[in-house]
């Protein structure tokens, strides 16, 4: 393999390329999807370079959900990065659903015999970064102007600039793990992609604060004032959300206003016993469902948020990224170890089957638990559905089975 060869050459677009690298899989994006794929491939002896446009500190500063399905935990174990997660993550055997002050526990263990692990996505990313650094695999941060070339042809390449220098990576395959706003999906001709999208008419305002949680399990609460979620990161740190207007700005939400609104929605008993504290992070995120099909174009394979977005109700984003990556890893291993294209050819359909089941579930959780300002008929249907959930073991099983994660 030619690595780090320094020579000046002109590409077809006549740019001077100062540095040319060669790898088997060029991975665009060092979020959880890109780093996890890099780690799985490394352990199989498949060479990959990870390209990221931000700094590692910036990547670690993003606060995202923190609920891992058992399947995700197994993938992280396979990648050799589950040590700290087993020590520090906490096993949750249920969640609570609140409706207008009443609550019902959804007992995962009793209903479907499973559980999830609460462990922040930031920590998963940190563990993956540390593992990559420890094994000396190549990651290149702070790259600019990333472009994909010849993705449908025989010589796929990724060009970028680093510190003003034009660089290019020759590879066999490109893994597009660069999130919703990345360059990978946009490199596919629009006529080759079918896009499905739903934008919800509200956002989530999230607060991170160093106070002990007054709840042992996550509480998803639907109230006449809108949705609220009580979550946590550890025995001393909470993550809480309220449904807000898309027009709202973070500056309009003082900590006092946030906690006041949260308490009004989460249920009187919880409000009475909870403590509040200054926010250490506060942000507003819009909610959308989005899927781009297929997840492959020539030598380019999309994984994670680059191909799909789900609203955070149900915490499926990271788990879907992990299942895509697992399928892509298996397909690449089949190619390099067994010389078979079968896994690569089946990747998109296999990943999309699981993606759509999580898109459906997240859409369902979102529509049931949020207040929409739409017609009265829909409001009544939502209320009836939640009543059914409270009263029916079958409905609770369906929720539990989806929440803990359908099989990989
Ligand atoms: N070149 C290189 N890197 C890029 C580019 C680009 N042109 N565009 C974006 N990136 C990087 C981003 O800076 C980010 O670090 O790609 C990474 C994508 O990471 P995520 O957005 O975290 O997406 P993914 O790894 O698929 O993770 C999916 O994590 O982001 C959450 O909500 C998401 O929970 C879901 C899961
Ligand atoms: C979180 O802890 O941030 C979190 C948990 C569950 C969700 C969404 C977010 O559904």
CSV table of C-alpha atoms and ligand atoms in Angstrom, one decimal:
chain,number,residue,atom,x,y,z
A,1,UNK,CA,0.0,0.0,0.0
A,2,UNK,CA,1.3,3.5,-0.9
A,3,UNK,CA,1.0,5.7,2.1
A,4,UNK,CA,1.8,9.4,2.6
A,5,UNK,CA,3.6,9.7,-0.8
A,6,UNK,CA,4.5,13.3,-1.3
A,7,UNK,CA,4.5,14.4,-4.8
A,8,UNK,CA,2.9,17.1,-6.9
A,9,UNK,CA,0.4,15.9,-9.5
A,10,UNK,CA,-2.5,17.4,-11.3
A,11,UNK,CA,-6.0,15.9,-11.0
A,12,UNK,CA,-8.4,15.8,-13.8
A,13,UNK,CA,-9.7,19.2,-12.5
A,14,UNK,CA,-6.2,20.5,-12.7
A,15,UNK,CA,-5.8,21.2,-9.0
A,16,UNK,CA,-2.3,20.8,-7.7
A,17,UNK,CA,-2.3,17.9,-5.3
A,18,UNK,CA,0.6,18.2,-2.8
A,19,UNK,CA,-0.2,15.1,-0.8
A,20,UNK,CA,-1.6,11.8,-2.0
A,21,UNK,CA,-2.6,9.0,0.4
A,22,UNK,CA,-4.0,5.5,-0.3
A,23,UNK,CA,-6.4,3.5,1.8
A,24,UNK,CA,-9.0,0.8,1.4
A,25,UNK,CA,-11.9,2.7,2.9
A,26,UNK,CA,-12.0,6.5,3.1
A,27,UNK,CA,-14.4,7.5,5.9
A,28,UNK,CA,-15.9,11.0,5.7
A,29,UNK,CA,-17.0,12.2,9.2
A,30,UNK,CA,-15.7,11.4,12.7
A,31,UNK,CA,-19.0,11.3,14.5
A,32,UNK,CA,-20.0,8.0,16.1
A,33,UNK,CA,-20.8,6.4,12.8
A,34,UNK,CA,-17.4,7.1,11.1
A,35,UNK,CA,-15.4,6.3,14.2
A,36,UNK,CA,-17.2,3.1,14.9
A,37,UNK,CA,-16.8,1.9,11.4
A,38,UNK,CA,-13.1,2.8,11.5
A,39,UNK,CA,-12.6,0.8,14.7
A,40,UNK,CA,-14.5,-2.3,13.4
A,41,UNK,CA,-12.5,-2.3,10.2
A,42,UNK,CA,-9.2,-1.7,12.0
A,43,UNK,CA,-9.8,-4.8,14.1
A,44,UNK,CA,-10.4,-6.8,10.9
A,45,UNK,CA,-7.1,-5.5,9.4
A,46,UNK,CA,-8.9,-3.3,6.8
A,47,UNK,CA,-7.2,0.1,6.4
A,48,UNK,CA,-9.3,3.2,6.7
A,49,UNK,CA,-8.6,6.9,7.0
A,50,UNK,CA,-11.2,9.1,8.8
A,51,UNK,CA,-11.6,12.7,7.6
A,52,UNK,CA,-13.3,15.3,9.8
A,53,UNK,CA,-13.9,18.9,9.2
A,54,UNK,CA,-14.1,20.0,12.9
A,55,UNK,CA,-11.7,19.6,15.8
A,56,UNK,CA,-12.0,16.7,18.2
A,57,UNK,CA,-13.0,19.1,20.9
A,58,UNK,CA,-15.8,20.5,18.8
A,59,UNK,CA,-17.1,17.0,18.0
A,60,UNK,CA,-17.1,16.1,21.7
A,61,UNK,CA,-18.9,19.3,22.6
A,62,UNK,CA,-22.1,18.3,20.8
A,63,UNK,CA,-24.7,17.0,23.3
A,64,UNK,CA,-26.9,14.2,21.9
A,65,UNK,CA,-29.1,11.5,23.3
A,66,UNK,CA,-27.7,8.7,25.5
A,67,UNK,CA,-29.8,5.5,25.3
A,68,UNK,CA,-28.0,2.5,23.9
A,69,UNK,CA,-29.9,-0.6,22.7
A,70,UNK,CA,-28.5,-4.0,23.5
A,71,UNK,CA,-27.6,-4.5,19.9
A,72,UNK,CA,-25.6,-1.3,19.9
A,73,UNK,CA,-23.8,-2.4,23.0
A,74,UNK,CA,-22.8,-5.6,21.3
A,75,UNK,CA,-21.4,-3.7,18.3
A,76,UNK,CA,-19.4,-1.5,20.7
A,77,UNK,CA,-18.1,-4.6,22.4
A,78,UNK,CA,-17.1,-6.1,19.1
A,79,UNK,CA,-15.2,-2.9,18.3
A,80,UNK,CA,-13.4,-3.3,21.7
A,81,UNK,CA,-14.7,0.0,23.1
A,82,UNK,CA,-17.3,-1.1,25.7
A,83,UNK,CA,-15.1,-1.2,28.8
A,84,UNK,CA,-16.0,2.2,30.3
A,85,UNK,CA,-19.6,1.9,29.1
A,86,UNK,CA,-20.0,-1.3,31.1
A,87,UNK,CA,-18.4,0.3,34.2
A,88,UNK,CA,-20.1,3.7,34.0
A,89,UNK,CA,-23.3,3.2,32.0
A,90,UNK,CA,-26.5,2.4,33.9
A,91,UNK,CA,-28.9,-0.3,32.9
A,92,UNK,CA,-32.5,0.8,32.6
A,93,UNK,CA,-35.2,-1.8,32.7
A,94,UNK,CA,-38.1,0.5,31.9
A,95,UNK,CA,-39.3,4.0,31.1
A,96,UNK,CA,-42.3,5.9,32.4
A,97,UNK,CA,-44.9,7.5,30.2
A,98,UNK,CA,-46.9,10.4,31.6
A,99,UNK,CA,-50.2,11.6,30.4
A,100,UNK,CA,-51.7,14.8,32.0
A,101,UNK,CA,-50.1,14.0,35.3
A,102,UNK,CA,-50.8,10.2,35.4
A,103,UNK,CA,-47.9,7.9,34.8
A,104,UNK,CA,-47.5,4.3,33.6
A,105,UNK,CA,-44.3,2.3,33.8
A,106,UNK,CA,-43.3,0.4,30.7
A,107,UNK,CA,-41.5,-2.5,32.2
A,108,UNK,CA,-39.1,-3.8,29.5
A,109,UNK,CA,-37.9,-6.8,31.5
A,110,UNK,CA,-41.4,-8.0,32.4
A,111,UNK,CA,-42.9,-7.2,28.9
A,112,UNK,CA,-40.2,-8.3,26.5
A,113,UNK,CA,-37.2,-9.4,28.6
A,114,UNK,CA,-34.8,-6.7,27.8
A,115,UNK,CA,-33.2,-3.4,28.8
A,116,UNK,CA,-31.2,-0.4,27.5
A,117,UNK,CA,-28.0,1.3,28.8
A,118,UNK,CA,-28.0,5.0,29.5
A,119,UNK,CA,-24.6,6.3,28.5
A,120,UNK,CA,-24.1,9.6,26.8
A,121,UNK,CA,-23.3,9.7,23.0
A,122,UNK,CA,-20.4,12.1,23.9
A,123,UNK,CA,-18.9,9.3,26.0
A,124,UNK,CA,-19.3,6.8,23.2
A,125,UNK,CA,-17.5,9.2,20.8
A,126,UNK,CA,-14.8,9.8,23.4
A,127,UNK,CA,-14.2,6.1,23.8
A,128,UNK,CA,-14.0,5.6,20.1
A,129,UNK,CA,-11.6,8.5,19.7
A,130,UNK,CA,-9.3,7.2,22.4
A,131,UNK,CA,-9.4,3.7,20.9
A,132,UNK,CA,-8.5,5.1,17.5
A,133,UNK,CA,-5.6,7.1,18.9
A,134,UNK,CA,-4.3,4.1,20.9
A,135,UNK,CA,-4.2,1.9,17.8
A,136,UNK,CA,-2.5,4.5,15.7
A,137,UNK,CA,-5.1,4.5,13.0
A,138,UNK,CA,-5.2,7.6,10.8
A,139,UNK,CA,-7.7,10.4,11.5
A,140,UNK,CA,-7.3,13.7,9.9
A,141,UNK,CA,-9.2,16.6,11.6
A,142,UNK,CA,-9.9,20.2,10.5
A,143,UNK,CA,-10.1,19.4,6.8
A,144,UNK,CA,-11.8,21.8,4.4
A,145,UNK,CA,-13.4,21.6,1.0
A,146,UNK,CA,-13.9,17.8,1.1
A,147,UNK,CA,-15.0,16.5,-2.3
A,148,UNK,CA,-15.8,13.1,-3.6
A,149,UNK,CA,-14.6,12.0,-7.1
A,150,UNK,CA,-15.4,9.2,-9.5
A,151,UNK,CA,-17.8,7.6,-6.9
A,152,UNK,CA,-19.5,5.6,-9.7
A,153,UNK,CA,-16.3,4.7,-11.5
A,154,UNK,CA,-13.2,2.7,-10.9
A,155,UNK,CA,-11.0,5.2,-9.1
A,156,UNK,CA,-12.9,6.7,-6.2
A,157,UNK,CA,-11.0,9.5,-4.5
A,158,UNK,CA,-11.6,12.1,-1.8
A,159,UNK,CA,-9.9,15.4,-2.0
A,160,UNK,CA,-9.6,18.0,0.7
A,161,UNK,CA,-7.5,20.9,1.9
A,162,UNK,CA,-5.6,20.9,5.2
A,163,UNK,CA,-3.7,24.0,6.4
A,164,UNK,CA,-4.0,25.4,2.8
A,165,UNK,CA,-2.5,22.2,1.2
A,166,UNK,CA,-4.5,20.2,-1.4
A,167,UNK,CA,-4.6,16.5,-0.5
A,168,UNK,CA,-6.2,13.5,-2.1
A,169,UNK,CA,-7.0,10.0,-0.9
A,170,UNK,CA,-7.3,7.1,-3.3
A,171,UNK,CA,-9.4,4.3,-2.0
A,172,UNK,CA,-11.5,1.3,-2.9
A,173,UNK,CA,-14.7,2.6,-1.2
A,174,UNK,CA,-16.0,5.8,0.5
A,175,UNK,CA,-18.1,5.6,3.6
A,176,UNK,CA,-20.2,8.7,3.9
A,177,UNK,CA,-20.6,9.1,7.7
A,178,UNK,CA,-20.7,12.9,7.6
A,179,UNK,CA,-24.2,13.6,9.0
A,180,UNK,CA,-27.2,15.3,7.6
A,181,UNK,CA,-25.3,18.4,6.5
A,182,UNK,CA,-22.3,16.5,5.1
A,183,UNK,CA,-21.0,16.4,1.5
A,184,UNK,CA,-21.5,12.7,0.9
A,185,UNK,CA,-25.2,12.5,0.2
A,186,UNK,CA,-25.0,15.7,-1.8
A,187,UNK,CA,-22.4,14.1,-4.1
A,188,UNK,CA,-25.0,11.6,-5.3
A,189,UNK,CA,-26.9,12.9,-8.4
A,190,UNK,CA,-30.3,14.0,-7.1
A,191,UNK,CA,-32.1,11.9,-9.7
A,192,UNK,CA,-30.6,8.8,-8.2
A,193,UNK,CA,-32.0,9.5,-4.8
A,194,UNK,CA,-35.5,9.3,-3.4
A,195,UNK,CA,-36.0,11.4,-0.4
A,196,UNK,CA,-38.8,11.0,2.2
A,197,UNK,CA,-39.3,13.8,4.8
A,198,UNK,CA,-41.6,15.0,7.5
A,199,UNK,CA,-40.9,18.2,9.4
A,200,UNK,CA,-42.6,18.5,12.8
A,201,UNK,CA,-44.1,21.9,13.8
A,202,UNK,CA,-42.1,22.2,17.0
A,203,UNK,CA,-38.6,21.8,18.5
A,204,UNK,CA,-37.0,20.5,21.7
A,205,UNK,CA,-35.3,22.8,24.1
A,206,UNK,CA,-32.7,20.8,26.0
A,207,UNK,CA,-30.9,21.6,29.2
A,208,UNK,CA,-27.9,19.8,30.8
A,209,UNK,CA,-27.4,20.5,34.6
A,210,UNK,CA,-25.4,19.2,37.4
A,211,UNK,CA,-28.1,18.1,39.8
A,212,UNK,CA,-29.0,14.5,40.9
A,213,UNK,CA,-32.0,13.2,39.0
A,214,UNK,CA,-35.2,12.9,41.0
A,215,UNK,CA,-36.2,10.0,38.7
A,216,UNK,CA,-34.7,6.5,38.3
A,217,UNK,CA,-35.9,5.9,34.8
A,218,UNK,CA,-36.6,8.3,31.9
A,219,UNK,CA,-40.0,10.0,31.9
A,220,UNK,CA,-41.7,10.9,28.6
A,221,UNK,CA,-44.5,13.2,29.6
A,222,UNK,CA,-47.4,14.5,27.5
A,223,UNK,CA,-49.2,17.4,29.1
A,224,UNK,CA,-51.7,20.0,27.9
A,225,UNK,CA,-48.7,22.5,27.8
A,226,UNK,CA,-46.7,20.2,25.6
A,227,UNK,CA,-44.2,17.4,25.9
A,228,UNK,CA,-41.4,17.1,28.4
A,229,UNK,CA,-38.6,14.5,28.9
A,230,UNK,CA,-36.7,13.8,32.1
A,231,UNK,CA,-33.4,12.1,31.3
A,232,UNK,CA,-30.0,11.8,32.9
A,233,UNK,CA,-26.4,11.3,32.2
A,234,UNK,CA,-25.2,10.1,35.7
A,235,UNK,CA,-26.2,10.1,39.4
A,236,UNK,CA,-25.2,13.8,39.5
A,237,UNK,CA,-26.2,15.1,36.0
A,238,UNK,CA,-29.7,15.5,34.4
A,239,UNK,CA,-30.7,16.1,30.8
A,240,UNK,CA,-34.2,17.5,30.4
A,241,UNK,CA,-36.2,18.7,27.5
A,242,UNK,CA,-39.5,20.6,26.8
A,243,UNK,CA,-41.3,20.9,23.5
A,244,UNK,CA,-41.0,24.5,22.3
A,245,UNK,CA,-41.9,26.6,19.3
A,246,UNK,CA,-39.7,26.6,16.3
A,247,UNK,CA,-39.6,30.4,16.5
A,248,UNK,CA,-38.2,30.3,20.1
A,249,UNK,CA,-34.6,31.4,20.7
A,250,UNK,CA,-32.4,30.0,23.5
A,251,UNK,CA,-31.9,33.5,24.9
A,252,UNK,CA,-35.7,33.7,25.5
A,253,UNK,CA,-35.4,30.8,27.9
A,254,UNK,CA,-33.7,31.7,31.2
A,255,UNK,CA,-32.9,28.7,33.4
A,256,UNK,CA,-35.8,29.8,35.7
A,257,UNK,CA,-38.3,29.8,32.9
A,258,UNK,CA,-37.1,26.4,31.6
A,259,UNK,CA,-37.4,24.7,35.0
A,260,UNK,CA,-40.7,26.3,35.7
A,261,UNK,CA,-42.1,25.0,32.4
A,262,UNK,CA,-40.5,21.6,32.9
A,263,UNK,CA,-42.1,21.2,36.3
A,264,UNK,CA,-45.5,22.1,35.0
A,265,UNK,CA,-45.3,19.3,32.4
A,266,UNK,CA,-43.5,16.5,34.1
A,267,UNK,CA,-46.0,15.7,36.9
A,268,UNK,CA,-46.6,17.2,40.3
A,269,UNK,CA,-44.9,14.5,42.4
A,270,UNK,CA,-41.7,14.7,40.4
A,271,UNK,CA,-41.8,18.6,40.4
A,272,UNK,CA,-42.2,18.6,44.1
A,273,UNK,CA,-39.1,16.4,44.8
A,274,UNK,CA,-36.7,17.5,42.1
A,275,UNK,CA,-33.9,20.0,42.5
A,276,UNK,CA,-32.8,22.4,39.8
A,277,UNK,CA,-29.5,24.0,39.0
A,278,UNK,CA,-27.8,26.3,36.5
A,279,UNK,CA,-27.7,24.9,32.9
A,280,UNK,CA,-24.3,23.9,31.6
A,281,UNK,CA,-25.7,23.5,28.1
A,282,UNK,CA,-28.9,24.7,26.6
A,283,UNK,CA,-30.0,24.3,22.9
A,284,UNK,CA,-33.0,24.0,20.7
A,285,UNK,CA,-33.2,21.3,18.0
A,286,UNK,CA,-35.9,21.0,15.3
A,287,UNK,CA,-37.5,17.6,14.8
A,288,UNK,CA,-37.6,15.9,11.5
A,289,UNK,CA,-37.9,12.4,10.0
A,290,UNK,CA,-35.8,12.1,6.8
A,291,UNK,CA,-34.7,9.1,4.7
A,292,UNK,CA,-32.7,9.1,1.5
A,293,UNK,CA,-32.8,5.9,-0.6
A,294,UNK,CA,-30.8,4.0,-1.7
A,295,UNK,CA,-27.9,4.2,0.8
A,296,UNK,CA,-25.4,3.3,-1.8
A,297,UNK,CA,-24.3,4.9,-5.0
A,298,UNK,CA,-21.4,3.1,-6.8
A,299,UNK,CA,-18.5,3.0,-4.4
A,300,UNK,CA,-20.1,5.4,-1.9
A,301,UNK,CA,-22.0,4.0,1.0
A,302,UNK,CA,-24.0,6.3,3.3
A,303,UNK,CA,-24.3,5.4,7.0
A,304,UNK,CA,-25.9,7.2,10.0
A,305,UNK,CA,-27.3,10.7,9.8
A,306,UNK,CA,-25.9,11.2,6.3
A,307,UNK,CA,-28.7,8.9,5.1
A,308,UNK,CA,-31.5,9.4,7.7
A,309,UNK,CA,-32.7,11.6,10.6
A,310,UNK,CA,-35.2,10.6,13.2
A,311,UNK,CA,-36.8,12.9,15.8
A,312,UNK,CA,-35.2,12.2,19.3
A,313,UNK,CA,-38.4,10.8,20.8
A,314,UNK,CA,-37.4,7.2,21.2
A,315,UNK,CA,-33.6,7.8,21.1
A,316,UNK,CA,-33.0,5.9,17.9
A,317,UNK,CA,-30.4,8.2,16.1
A,318,UNK,CA,-27.2,6.7,17.5
A,319,UNK,CA,-28.7,3.2,17.5
A,320,UNK,CA,-29.5,3.4,13.8
A,321,UNK,CA,-26.0,4.7,13.0
A,322,UNK,CA,-24.6,1.7,14.9
A,323,UNK,CA,-26.8,-0.8,12.9
A,324,UNK,CA,-25.9,0.8,9.5
A,325,UNK,CA,-22.2,0.6,10.5
A,326,UNK,CA,-22.5,-3.0,11.6
A,327,UNK,CA,-24.1,-4.0,8.2
A,328,UNK,CA,-21.5,-2.0,6.3
A,329,UNK,CA,-18.7,-3.5,8.2
A,330,UNK,CA,-20.0,-7.0,7.6
A,331,UNK,CA,-20.3,-6.2,3.9
A,332,UNK,CA,-16.7,-4.8,3.6
A,333,UNK,CA,-15.3,-7.8,5.6
A,334,UNK,CA,-17.1,-10.2,3.2
A,335,UNK,CA,-15.5,-8.3,0.3
A,336,UNK,CA,-12.0,-8.2,1.6
A,337,UNK,CA,-11.9,-11.5,3.4
A,338,UNK,CA,-14.1,-13.7,1.2
A,339,UNK,CA,-13.9,-11.8,-2.0
A,340,UNK,CA,-17.7,-11.5,-2.3
A,341,UNK,CA,-19.7,-8.5,-3.4
A,342,UNK,CA,-22.9,-9.9,-1.9
A,343,UNK,CA,-22.9,-7.9,1.3
A,344,UNK,CA,-22.1,-4.7,-0.5
A,345,UNK,CA,-24.9,-5.3,-3.0
A,346,UNK,CA,-27.4,-6.0,-0.2
A,347,UNK,CA,-26.3,-3.3,2.2
A,348,UNK,CA,-28.8,-0.6,1.3
A,349,UNK,CA,-31.9,-2.8,1.4
A,350,UNK,CA,-30.7,-4.5,4.6
A,351,UNK,CA,-30.0,-1.1,6.4
A,352,UNK,CA,-33.2,0.5,5.1
A,353,UNK,CA,-35.4,-2.2,6.5
A,354,UNK,CA,-34.2,-1.4,10.0
A,355,UNK,CA,-34.1,2.3,9.3
A,356,UNK,CA,-37.8,2.4,8.4
A,357,UNK,CA,-38.8,0.4,11.5
A,358,UNK,CA,-37.1,3.0,13.6
A,359,UNK,CA,-38.5,5.9,11.5
A,360,UNK,CA,-42.0,4.5,12.1
A,361,UNK,CA,-41.4,4.1,15.9
A,362,UNK,CA,-39.9,7.6,16.4
A,363,UNK,CA,-42.7,9.1,14.3
A,364,UNK,CA,-45.3,7.3,16.4
A,365,UNK,CA,-43.7,8.3,19.8
A,366,UNK,CA,-43.5,11.9,18.5
A,367,UNK,CA,-47.0,12.1,17.3
A,368,UNK,CA,-48.5,10.5,20.4
A,369,UNK,CA,-46.7,12.5,23.0
A,370,UNK,CA,-46.5,16.0,21.5
A,371,UNK,CA,-49.3,18.6,21.3
A,372,UNK,CA,-50.0,19.7,17.8
A,373,UNK,CA,-52.1,22.7,17.0
A,374,UNK,CA,-54.0,20.7,14.4
A,375,UNK,CA,-57.6,19.6,14.2
A,376,UNK,CA,-59.6,18.4,17.2
A,377,UNK,CA,-60.2,15.0,15.7
A,378,UNK,CA,-56.4,14.2,15.7
A,379,UNK,CA,-56.2,15.3,19.3
A,380,UNK,CA,-58.9,12.9,20.3
A,381,UNK,CA,-57.2,10.1,18.3
A,382,UNK,CA,-54.0,10.8,20.2
A,383,UNK,CA,-55.7,10.7,23.5
A,384,UNK,CA,-57.5,7.4,22.6
A,385,UNK,CA,-54.2,5.9,21.6
A,386,UNK,CA,-52.5,6.8,24.9
A,387,UNK,CA,-55.5,5.5,26.9
A,388,UNK,CA,-55.0,2.2,24.9
A,389,UNK,CA,-51.4,2.2,25.8
A,390,UNK,CA,-52.1,2.6,29.5
A,391,UNK,CA,-54.6,-0.2,29.5
A,392,UNK,CA,-53.2,-2.8,27.1
A,393,UNK,CA,-50.3,-5.1,27.8
A,394,UNK,CA,-50.1,-5.8,24.0
A,395,UNK,CA,-49.7,-2.1,23.3
A,396,UNK,CA,-47.0,-1.8,26.0
A,397,UNK,CA,-45.2,-4.8,24.6
A,398,UNK,CA,-45.1,-3.1,21.2
A,399,UNK,CA,-43.6,0.0,22.7
A,400,UNK,CA,-41.1,-1.9,24.8
A,401,UNK,CA,-40.0,-4.1,21.9
A,402,UNK,CA,-39.3,-1.1,19.7
A,403,UNK,CA,-37.7,1.0,22.5
A,404,UNK,CA,-35.1,-1.7,23.5
A,405,UNK,CA,-34.4,-2.2,19.8
A,406,UNK,CA,-35.5,-4.7,17.1
A,407,UNK,CA,-32.9,-7.4,16.3
A,408,UNK,CA,-29.9,-6.4,14.3
B,1,LIG,N1,-16.2,16.6,5.7
B,1,LIG,C1,-15.8,16.0,6.8
B,1,LIG,N2,-16.5,15.8,7.9
B,1,LIG,C2,-17.8,16.3,7.9
B,1,LIG,C3,-18.3,17.0,6.7
B,1,LIG,C4,-17.4,17.2,5.6
B,1,LIG,N3,-17.8,17.8,4.5
B,1,LIG,N4,-19.5,17.4,7.0
B,1,LIG,C5,-19.8,17.0,8.2
B,1,LIG,N5,-18.7,16.3,8.8
B,1,LIG,C6,-18.6,15.7,10.1
B,1,LIG,C7,-19.3,16.5,11.2
B,1,LIG,O1,-18.5,17.5,11.7
B,1,LIG,C8,-19.6,15.4,12.2
B,1,LIG,O2,-18.5,15.3,13.2
B,1,LIG,O3,-19.3,14.5,10.1
B,1,LIG,C9,-19.6,14.1,11.4
B,1,LIG,C10,-21.0,13.5,11.4
B,1,LIG,O4,-21.4,13.1,12.7
B,1,LIG,P1,-22.9,13.1,13.3
B,1,LIG,O5,-23.6,14.3,12.8
B,1,LIG,O6,-22.8,12.9,14.7
B,1,LIG,O7,-23.5,11.8,12.5
B,1,LIG,P2,-23.3,10.3,12.8
B,1,LIG,O8,-21.9,9.9,13.1
B,1,LIG,O9,-24.1,9.6,11.7
B,1,LIG,O10,-24.1,10.0,14.1
B,1,LIG,C11,-25.4,9.6,14.2
B,1,LIG,O11,-25.2,10.8,16.2
B,1,LIG,O12,-25.2,12.9,15.4
B,1,LIG,C12,-25.9,12.0,16.1
B,1,LIG,O13,-28.2,12.5,16.0
B,1,LIG,C13,-27.2,11.7,15.5
B,1,LIG,O14,-27.6,10.3,17.2
B,1,LIG,C14,-27.3,10.3,15.8
B,1,LIG,C15,-25.9,9.8,15.6
B,2,LIG,C1,-31.2,12.2,26.3
B,2,LIG,O1,-30.8,11.7,27.4
B,2,LIG,O2,-30.6,13.2,25.8
B,2,LIG,C2,-32.3,11.6,25.6
B,2,LIG,C3,-32.9,10.4,26.1
B,2,LIG,C4,-33.9,9.9,25.4
B,2,LIG,C5,-34.4,10.5,24.3
B,2,LIG,C6,-33.9,11.6,23.8
B,2,LIG,C7,-32.8,12.2,24.4
B,2,LIG,O3,-35.5,9.9,23.6
